Amino acid sequence: LHTDLDKGDSSVKYTLSGDGAGSIFTIDQTTGDIHALRSLDREEKPYYTLRAQAVDIDTNIPLEPESEFVIKVQDINDNEPKFLEGPYTASVPEMSPVGKILCRVLRSPFFAGENFFSF
């Protein structure tokens, strides 16, 4: 976050509020840089809504309207998938069309999105 009114003379302070402000996210009050204080996990919380604002350091009067933004946590495969049954076998009929599904298997743990693998 940065305002054009910030001339670098330490007269502007940046503030942060919303989901996880101060505990998960922090803002450098001088530069407006926002940082995560710990790793984020999509299974724990898929997004955070934060609000940031530039205020006069002496009067605490806002210099601009509050900015709201959403941090969407991307999912990574941080849990090795396990297949619920197996081993799996499938036969391919002669002259089968390209893309024919031969077998579908369910994985665990479940993730947002597709939980089946098709072969």
Coordinates of N, CA, C and O in Angstrom, one line a residue:
L1 N 0.9 -1.2 0.0 CA 0.0 0.0 0.0 C 0.9 1.2 0.0 O 1.9 1.2 0.7
H2 N 0.5 2.2 -0.8 CA 1.3 3.5 -0.8 C 0.4 4.6 -1.3 O -0.5 4.4 -2.2
T3 N 0.5 5.7 -0.7 CA -0.2 6.9 -1.1 C 0.7 7.9 -1.8 O 1.9 8.1 -1.4
D4 N 0.2 8.7 -2.7 CA 1.0 9.7 -3.4 C 1.3 10.9 -2.4 O 2.2 11.7 -2.6
L5 N 0.5 10.9 -1.3 CA 0.7 12.0 -0.3 C 1.9 11.7 0.6 O 2.3 12.6 1.3
D6 N 2.5 10.5 0.5 CA 3.6 10.1 1.3 C 4.9 10.7 0.6 O 5.3 10.1 -0.5
K7 N 5.5 11.7 1.1 CA 6.7 12.3 0.6 C 7.9 11.8 1.2 O 9.0 12.3 0.9
G8 N 7.8 10.8 2.0 CA 9.0 10.2 2.6 C 9.5 10.9 3.8 O 10.7 10.7 4.2
D9 N 8.7 11.8 4.3 CA 9.2 12.7 5.5 C 8.6 12.2 6.8 O 8.6 12.9 7.8
S10 N 8.2 10.9 6.8 CA 7.6 10.3 8.0 C 6.4 10.9 8.6 O 6.1 10.9 9.8
S11 N 5.6 11.6 7.7 CA 4.4 12.2 8.2 C 3.2 11.3 7.9 O 2.0 11.6 8.3
V12 N 3.4 10.1 7.3 CA 2.3 9.2 7.0 C 2.5 7.9 7.7 O 3.7 7.4 7.8
K13 N 1.5 7.3 8.3 CA 1.5 6.0 8.9 C 0.5 5.1 8.2 O -0.6 5.6 7.9
Y14 N 0.9 3.9 8.0 CA 0.0 2.9 7.4 C -0.6 2.0 8.4 O 0.1 1.5 9.3
T15 N -1.9 1.7 8.3 CA -2.6 0.9 9.2 C -3.3 -0.3 8.5 O -3.6 -0.2 7.3
L16 N -3.5 -1.4 9.2 CA -4.0 -2.6 8.7 C -5.1 -3.1 9.6 O -4.9 -3.2 10.8
S17 N -6.2 -3.6 9.1 CA -7.3 -4.2 9.9 C -7.9 -5.3 9.0 O -7.7 -5.4 7.9
G18 N -8.8 -6.1 9.7 CA -9.4 -7.2 9.0 C -9.0 -8.5 9.5 O -8.3 -8.7 10.5
D19 N -9.3 -9.6 8.7 CA -9.0 -11.0 9.0 C -7.5 -11.2 9.2 O -6.7 -11.1 8.3
G20 N -7.1 -11.5 10.4 CA -5.7 -11.8 10.7 C -4.8 -10.6 10.8 O -3.5 -10.8 10.9
A21 N -5.3 -9.4 10.8 CA -4.4 -8.2 10.9 C -3.7 -8.3 12.3 O -4.3 -8.4 13.3
G22 N -2.4 -8.2 12.3 CA -1.6 -8.2 13.5 C -1.2 -9.6 14.0 O -0.2 -9.7 14.7
S23 N -2.0 -10.6 13.6 CA -1.6 -12.0 14.0 C -1.1 -12.8 12.9 O -0.2 -13.6 13.0
I24 N -1.7 -12.6 11.7 CA -1.3 -13.4 10.5 C -0.6 -12.5 9.5 O 0.4 -12.8 8.9
F25 N -1.1 -11.2 9.4 CA -0.5 -10.2 8.5 C -0.1 -9.0 9.3 O -0.7 -8.7 10.3
T26 N 1.0 -8.4 8.8 CA 1.4 -7.2 9.4 C 1.7 -6.1 8.3 O 2.0 -6.5 7.2
I27 N 1.7 -4.9 8.7 CA 2.0 -3.8 7.8 C 3.2 -3.0 8.4 O 3.2 -2.7 9.6
D28 N 4.1 -2.7 7.5 CA 5.2 -1.8 8.0 C 4.6 -0.4 8.0 O 4.2 0.2 7.0
Q29 N 4.4 0.2 9.2 CA 3.7 1.5 9.3 C 4.4 2.6 8.6 O 3.8 3.6 8.2
T30 N 5.7 2.5 8.2 CA 6.4 3.5 7.5 C 6.3 3.4 6.0 O 6.1 4.4 5.3
T31 N 6.5 2.1 5.5 CA 6.5 1.9 4.0 C 5.2 1.5 3.5 O 4.9 1.6 2.3
G32 N 4.3 0.9 4.3 CA 3.0 0.3 3.8 C 3.2 -1.1 3.2 O 2.2 -1.7 2.7
D33 N 4.4 -1.7 3.3 CA 4.6 -3.1 2.9 C 3.8 -4.0 3.8 O 3.9 -3.9 5.0
I34 N 3.1 -5.0 3.2 CA 2.3 -5.9 4.0 C 3.0 -7.3 3.8 O 3.4 -7.7 2.7
H35 N 3.1 -8.0 5.0 CA 3.8 -9.3 5.0 C 2.9 -10.3 5.8 O 2.2 -9.9 6.7
A36 N 3.1 -11.6 5.4 CA 2.5 -12.7 6.2 C 3.5 -13.0 7.3 O 4.7 -13.1 7.0
L37 N 3.0 -13.3 8.5 CA 3.8 -13.6 9.6 C 4.1 -15.1 9.7 O 4.9 -15.5 10.4
R38 N 3.2 -15.9 9.0 CA 3.4 -17.3 9.0 C 2.9 -17.9 7.7 O 2.3 -17.2 6.9
S39 N 3.1 -19.2 7.5 CA 2.6 -19.9 6.3 C 1.1 -19.9 6.4 O 0.5 -20.1 7.5
L40 N 0.5 -19.9 5.2 CA -1.0 -20.0 5.1 C -1.4 -21.3 4.6 O -0.6 -21.9 3.8
D41 N -2.5 -21.8 5.0 CA -3.0 -23.1 4.5 C -4.4 -23.0 4.1 O -5.3 -22.6 4.8
R42 N -4.7 -23.3 2.8 CA -6.0 -23.1 2.2 C -7.0 -24.0 2.9 O -8.2 -23.6 3.0
E43 N -6.7 -25.2 3.4 CA -7.6 -26.0 4.1 C -8.1 -25.4 5.4 O -9.2 -25.7 5.8
E44 N -7.2 -24.6 5.9 CA -7.5 -23.9 7.2 C -8.4 -22.7 6.9 O -9.4 -22.4 7.6
K45 N -8.1 -21.8 5.9 CA -8.8 -20.7 5.6 C -8.5 -20.3 4.1 O -7.4 -20.0 3.8
P46 N -9.5 -20.3 3.2 CA -9.2 -20.1 1.8 C -9.0 -18.6 1.4 O -8.4 -18.4 0.3
Y47 N -9.4 -17.7 2.2 CA -9.2 -16.3 1.8 C -9.2 -15.4 3.1 O -9.8 -15.7 4.1
Y48 N -8.6 -14.2 3.0 CA -8.6 -13.2 4.0 C -9.0 -11.9 3.4 O -8.5 -11.5 2.3
T49 N -9.8 -11.1 4.1 CA -10.2 -9.8 3.7 C -9.5 -8.8 4.6 O -9.7 -8.8 5.8
L50 N -8.7 -8.0 4.0 CA -8.0 -7.0 4.8 C -8.3 -5.6 4.3 O -8.7 -5.4 3.2
R51 N -8.1 -4.6 5.2 CA -8.3 -3.2 4.9 C -7.0 -2.4 5.3 O -6.5 -2.7 6.4
A52 N -6.6 -1.6 4.5 CA -5.4 -0.8 4.8 C -5.7 0.7 4.5 O -6.5 1.0 3.7
Q53 N -5.0 1.5 5.3 CA -5.2 2.9 5.1 C -4.0 3.7 5.5 O -3.2 3.3 6.3
A54 N -3.8 4.9 4.8 CA -2.7 5.8 5.1 C -3.4 6.9 5.9 O -4.4 7.5 5.5
V55 N -2.7 7.2 7.1 CA -3.2 8.3 8.0 C -2.1 9.2 8.3 O -0.9 8.9 8.2
D56 N -2.5 10.4 8.7 CA -1.5 11.4 9.1 C -1.0 10.9 10.5 O -1.7 10.6 11.4
I57 N 0.4 10.9 10.6 CA 1.0 10.3 11.8 C 0.7 11.2 13.0 O 0.6 10.6 14.1
D58 N 0.5 12.5 12.9 CA 0.3 13.3 14.0 C -1.2 13.4 14.5 O -1.5 13.3 15.7
T59 N -2.1 13.4 13.5 CA -3.5 13.6 13.8 C -4.3 12.3 13.7 O -5.5 12.3 14.2
N60 N -3.8 11.3 13.1 CA -4.5 10.0 12.8 C -5.7 10.2 11.9 O -6.5 9.3 11.8
I61 N -5.7 11.3 11.2 CA -6.8 11.6 10.2 C -6.4 10.8 8.9 O -5.3 11.0 8.4
P62 N -7.4 10.1 8.3 CA -7.1 9.4 7.1 C -6.8 10.3 6.0 O -7.4 11.4 5.8
L63 N -5.8 10.0 5.2 CA -5.3 10.8 4.0 C -6.1 10.4 2.8 O -6.2 11.2 1.8
E64 N -6.5 9.2 2.7 CA -7.3 8.6 1.6 C -8.3 7.6 2.1 O -8.2 7.2 3.3
P65 N -9.3 7.3 1.3 CA -10.2 6.2 1.8 C -9.5 4.9 2.0 O -8.5 4.6 1.4
E66 N -10.1 4.1 2.9 CA -9.6 2.8 3.2 C -9.6 1.9 1.9 O -10.5 2.0 1.1
S67 N -8.5 1.1 1.7 CA -8.5 0.2 0.6 C -8.8 -1.2 1.1 O -8.2 -1.6 2.1
E68 N -9.7 -1.9 0.5 CA -10.0 -3.3 0.9 C -9.5 -4.2 -0.2 O -9.6 -3.9 -1.4
F69 N -8.9 -5.3 0.3 CA -8.4 -6.3 -0.7 C -8.6 -7.7 -0.1 O -8.6 -7.9 1.1
V70 N -8.6 -8.7 -1.0 CA -8.8 -10.1 -0.6 C -7.6 -10.8 -1.0 O -7.1 -10.8 -2.1
I71 N -7.0 -11.6 0.0 CA -5.9 -12.5 -0.3 C -6.5 -13.9 -0.4 O -7.1 -14.4 0.5
K72 N -6.4 -14.4 -1.6 CA -6.8 -15.8 -1.9 C -5.7 -16.7 -1.7 O -4.6 -16.6 -2.4
V73 N -5.8 -17.7 -0.9 CA -4.7 -18.7 -0.6 C -4.8 -19.8 -1.6 O -5.9 -20.4 -1.8
Q74 N -3.8 -20.0 -2.4 CA -3.7 -21.0 -3.4 C -3.4 -22.4 -2.7 O -2.7 -22.4 -1.7
D75 N -4.1 -23.4 -3.2 CA -3.9 -24.7 -2.6 C -2.7 -25.4 -3.3 O -2.5 -25.3 -4.5
I76 N -1.8 -26.0 -2.4 CA -0.8 -26.9 -3.0 C -1.0 -28.3 -2.4 O -1.7 -28.4 -1.4
N77 N -0.5 -29.2 -3.1 CA -0.7 -30.6 -2.6 C 0.3 -30.9 -1.5 O 1.3 -31.5 -1.7
D78 N -0.1 -30.4 -0.3 CA 0.8 -30.6 0.9 C 0.6 -31.9 1.6 O 1.2 -32.1 2.6
N79 N -0.4 -32.6 1.2 CA -0.7 -33.9 1.8 C -0.7 -35.0 0.7 O -1.4 -34.9 -0.3
E80 N 0.2 -36.0 0.9 CA 0.3 -37.0 -0.1 C -1.0 -37.7 -0.3 O -1.6 -38.2 0.7
P81 N -1.5 -37.8 -1.5 CA -2.8 -38.5 -1.7 C -2.6 -40.0 -1.5 O -1.6 -40.6 -1.7
K82 N -3.7 -40.6 -0.9 CA -3.8 -42.0 -0.7 C -5.0 -42.5 -1.4 O -6.0 -41.8 -1.4
F83 N -4.9 -43.6 -2.1 CA -6.0 -44.2 -2.8 C -6.7 -45.2 -1.9 O -6.1 -46.0 -1.3
L84 N -8.0 -45.0 -1.9 CA -8.8 -45.8 -0.9 C -8.9 -47.3 -1.1 O -9.1 -48.0 -0.1
E85 N -8.7 -47.7 -2.3 CA -8.8 -49.2 -2.6 C -7.7 -49.4 -3.6 O -7.2 -48.5 -4.3
G86 N -7.4 -50.7 -3.8 CA -6.4 -51.0 -4.8 C -5.7 -52.3 -4.5 O -6.0 -52.9 -3.5
P87 N -5.0 -52.8 -5.4 CA -4.6 -52.2 -6.7 C -5.7 -52.2 -7.7 O -6.7 -52.9 -7.5
Y88 N -5.6 -51.3 -8.6 CA -6.6 -51.2 -9.7 C -6.2 -51.8 -11.0 O -5.0 -51.8 -11.3
T89 N -7.1 -52.4 -11.7 CA -6.8 -52.9 -13.0 C -7.9 -52.5 -13.9 O -9.0 -52.2 -13.5
A90 N -7.5 -52.4 -15.2 CA -8.5 -52.0 -16.2 C -8.0 -52.6 -17.5 O -6.9 -52.8 -17.8
S91 N -9.0 -52.8 -18.4 CA -8.7 -53.4 -19.7 C -9.1 -52.3 -20.8 O -10.1 -51.6 -20.6
V92 N -8.3 -52.3 -21.8 CA -8.6 -51.3 -22.9 C -9.2 -52.1 -24.1 O -8.5 -52.9 -24.7
P93 N -10.5 -51.9 -24.4 CA -11.0 -52.6 -25.5 C -10.4 -52.1 -26.8 O -10.0 -51.0 -27.0
E94 N -10.2 -53.1 -27.7 CA -9.6 -52.7 -29.0 C -10.4 -51.7 -29.7 O -11.7 -51.7 -29.6
M95 N -9.8 -50.7 -30.4 CA -10.5 -49.7 -31.1 C -11.2 -48.7 -30.2 O -12.2 -48.0 -30.7
S96 N -10.8 -48.6 -29.0 CA -11.4 -47.6 -28.1 C -11.1 -46.2 -28.5 O -10.0 -45.9 -29.0
P97 N -12.1 -45.3 -28.4 CA -11.8 -43.9 -28.8 C -10.8 -43.2 -27.8 O -10.7 -43.6 -26.7
V98 N -10.1 -42.3 -28.4 CA -9.2 -41.5 -27.5 C -10.0 -40.8 -26.4 O -11.0 -40.3 -26.7
G99 N -9.5 -40.9 -25.2 CA -10.1 -40.2 -24.1 C -11.2 -41.0 -23.4 O -11.8 -40.6 -22.4
K100 N -11.3 -42.3 -23.8 CA -12.3 -43.2 -23.1 C -11.8 -43.4 -21.7 O -10.6 -43.7 -21.4
I101 N -12.7 -43.2 -20.7 CA -12.4 -43.5 -19.3 C -12.4 -45.0 -19.0 O -13.4 -45.6 -19.3
L102 N -11.3 -45.5 -18.5 CA -11.3 -46.9 -18.2 C -11.4 -47.2 -16.7 O -11.9 -48.3 -16.3
C103 N -11.1 -46.3 -15.9 CA -11.1 -46.5 -14.4 C -11.1 -45.2 -13.7 O -10.4 -44.2 -14.2
R104 N -11.9 -45.0 -12.7 CA -11.9 -43.8 -11.8 C -11.6 -44.3 -10.4 O -12.1 -45.2 -9.9
V105 N -10.6 -43.6 -9.8 CA -10.2 -43.9 -8.4 C -10.4 -42.6 -7.5 O -10.2 -41.5 -8.0
L106 N -10.8 -42.8 -6.3 CA -11.0 -41.7 -5.4 C -9.8 -41.6 -4.5 O -9.2 -42.6 -4.0
R107 N -9.3 -40.3 -4.2 CA -8.2 -40.1 -3.4 C -8.6 -39.5 -2.0 O -9.7 -39.0 -1.9
S108 N -7.7 -39.7 -1.1 CA -7.9 -39.1 0.2 C -6.6 -38.6 0.7 O -5.6 -39.2 0.4
P109 N -6.4 -37.4 1.3 CA -7.5 -36.6 1.8 C -8.1 -35.8 0.6 O -7.5 -35.7 -0.4
F110 N -9.3 -35.3 0.9 CA -10.1 -34.6 -0.2 C -9.6 -33.2 -0.3 O -9.3 -32.6 0.7
F111 N -9.6 -32.7 -1.5 CA -9.1 -31.3 -1.8 C -10.3 -30.6 -2.4 O -11.2 -31.2 -3.0
A112 N -10.2 -29.3 -2.4 CA -11.1 -28.5 -3.1 C -11.0 -28.8 -4.6 O -9.9 -28.9 -5.1
G113 N -12.1 -29.0 -5.3 CA -12.0 -29.4 -6.7 C -12.1 -30.8 -6.9 O -12.9 -31.5 -6.2
E114 N -11.4 -31.4 -7.9 CA -11.6 -32.8 -8.4 C -10.9 -33.7 -7.4 O -9.7 -33.5 -7.1
N115 N -11.6 -34.7 -7.0 CA -11.0 -35.8 -6.1 C -10.9 -37.1 -6.7 O -10.6 -38.1 -6.1
F116 N -11.3 -37.2 -8.0 CA -11.2 -38.5 -8.7 C -10.1 -38.3 -9.8 O -9.8 -37.3 -10.4
F117 N -9.4 -39.4 -10.0 CA -8.4 -39.5 -11.0 C -9.0 -40.5 -12.1 O -9.5 -41.6 -11.7
S118 N -9.0 -40.1 -13.3 CA -9.6 -41.0 -14.3 C -8.4 -41.5 -15.2 O -7.5 -40.7 -15.6
F119 N -8.5 -42.8 -15.6 CA -7.5 -43.4 -16.5 C -8.2 -44.1 -17.6 O -9.3 -44.5 -17.5

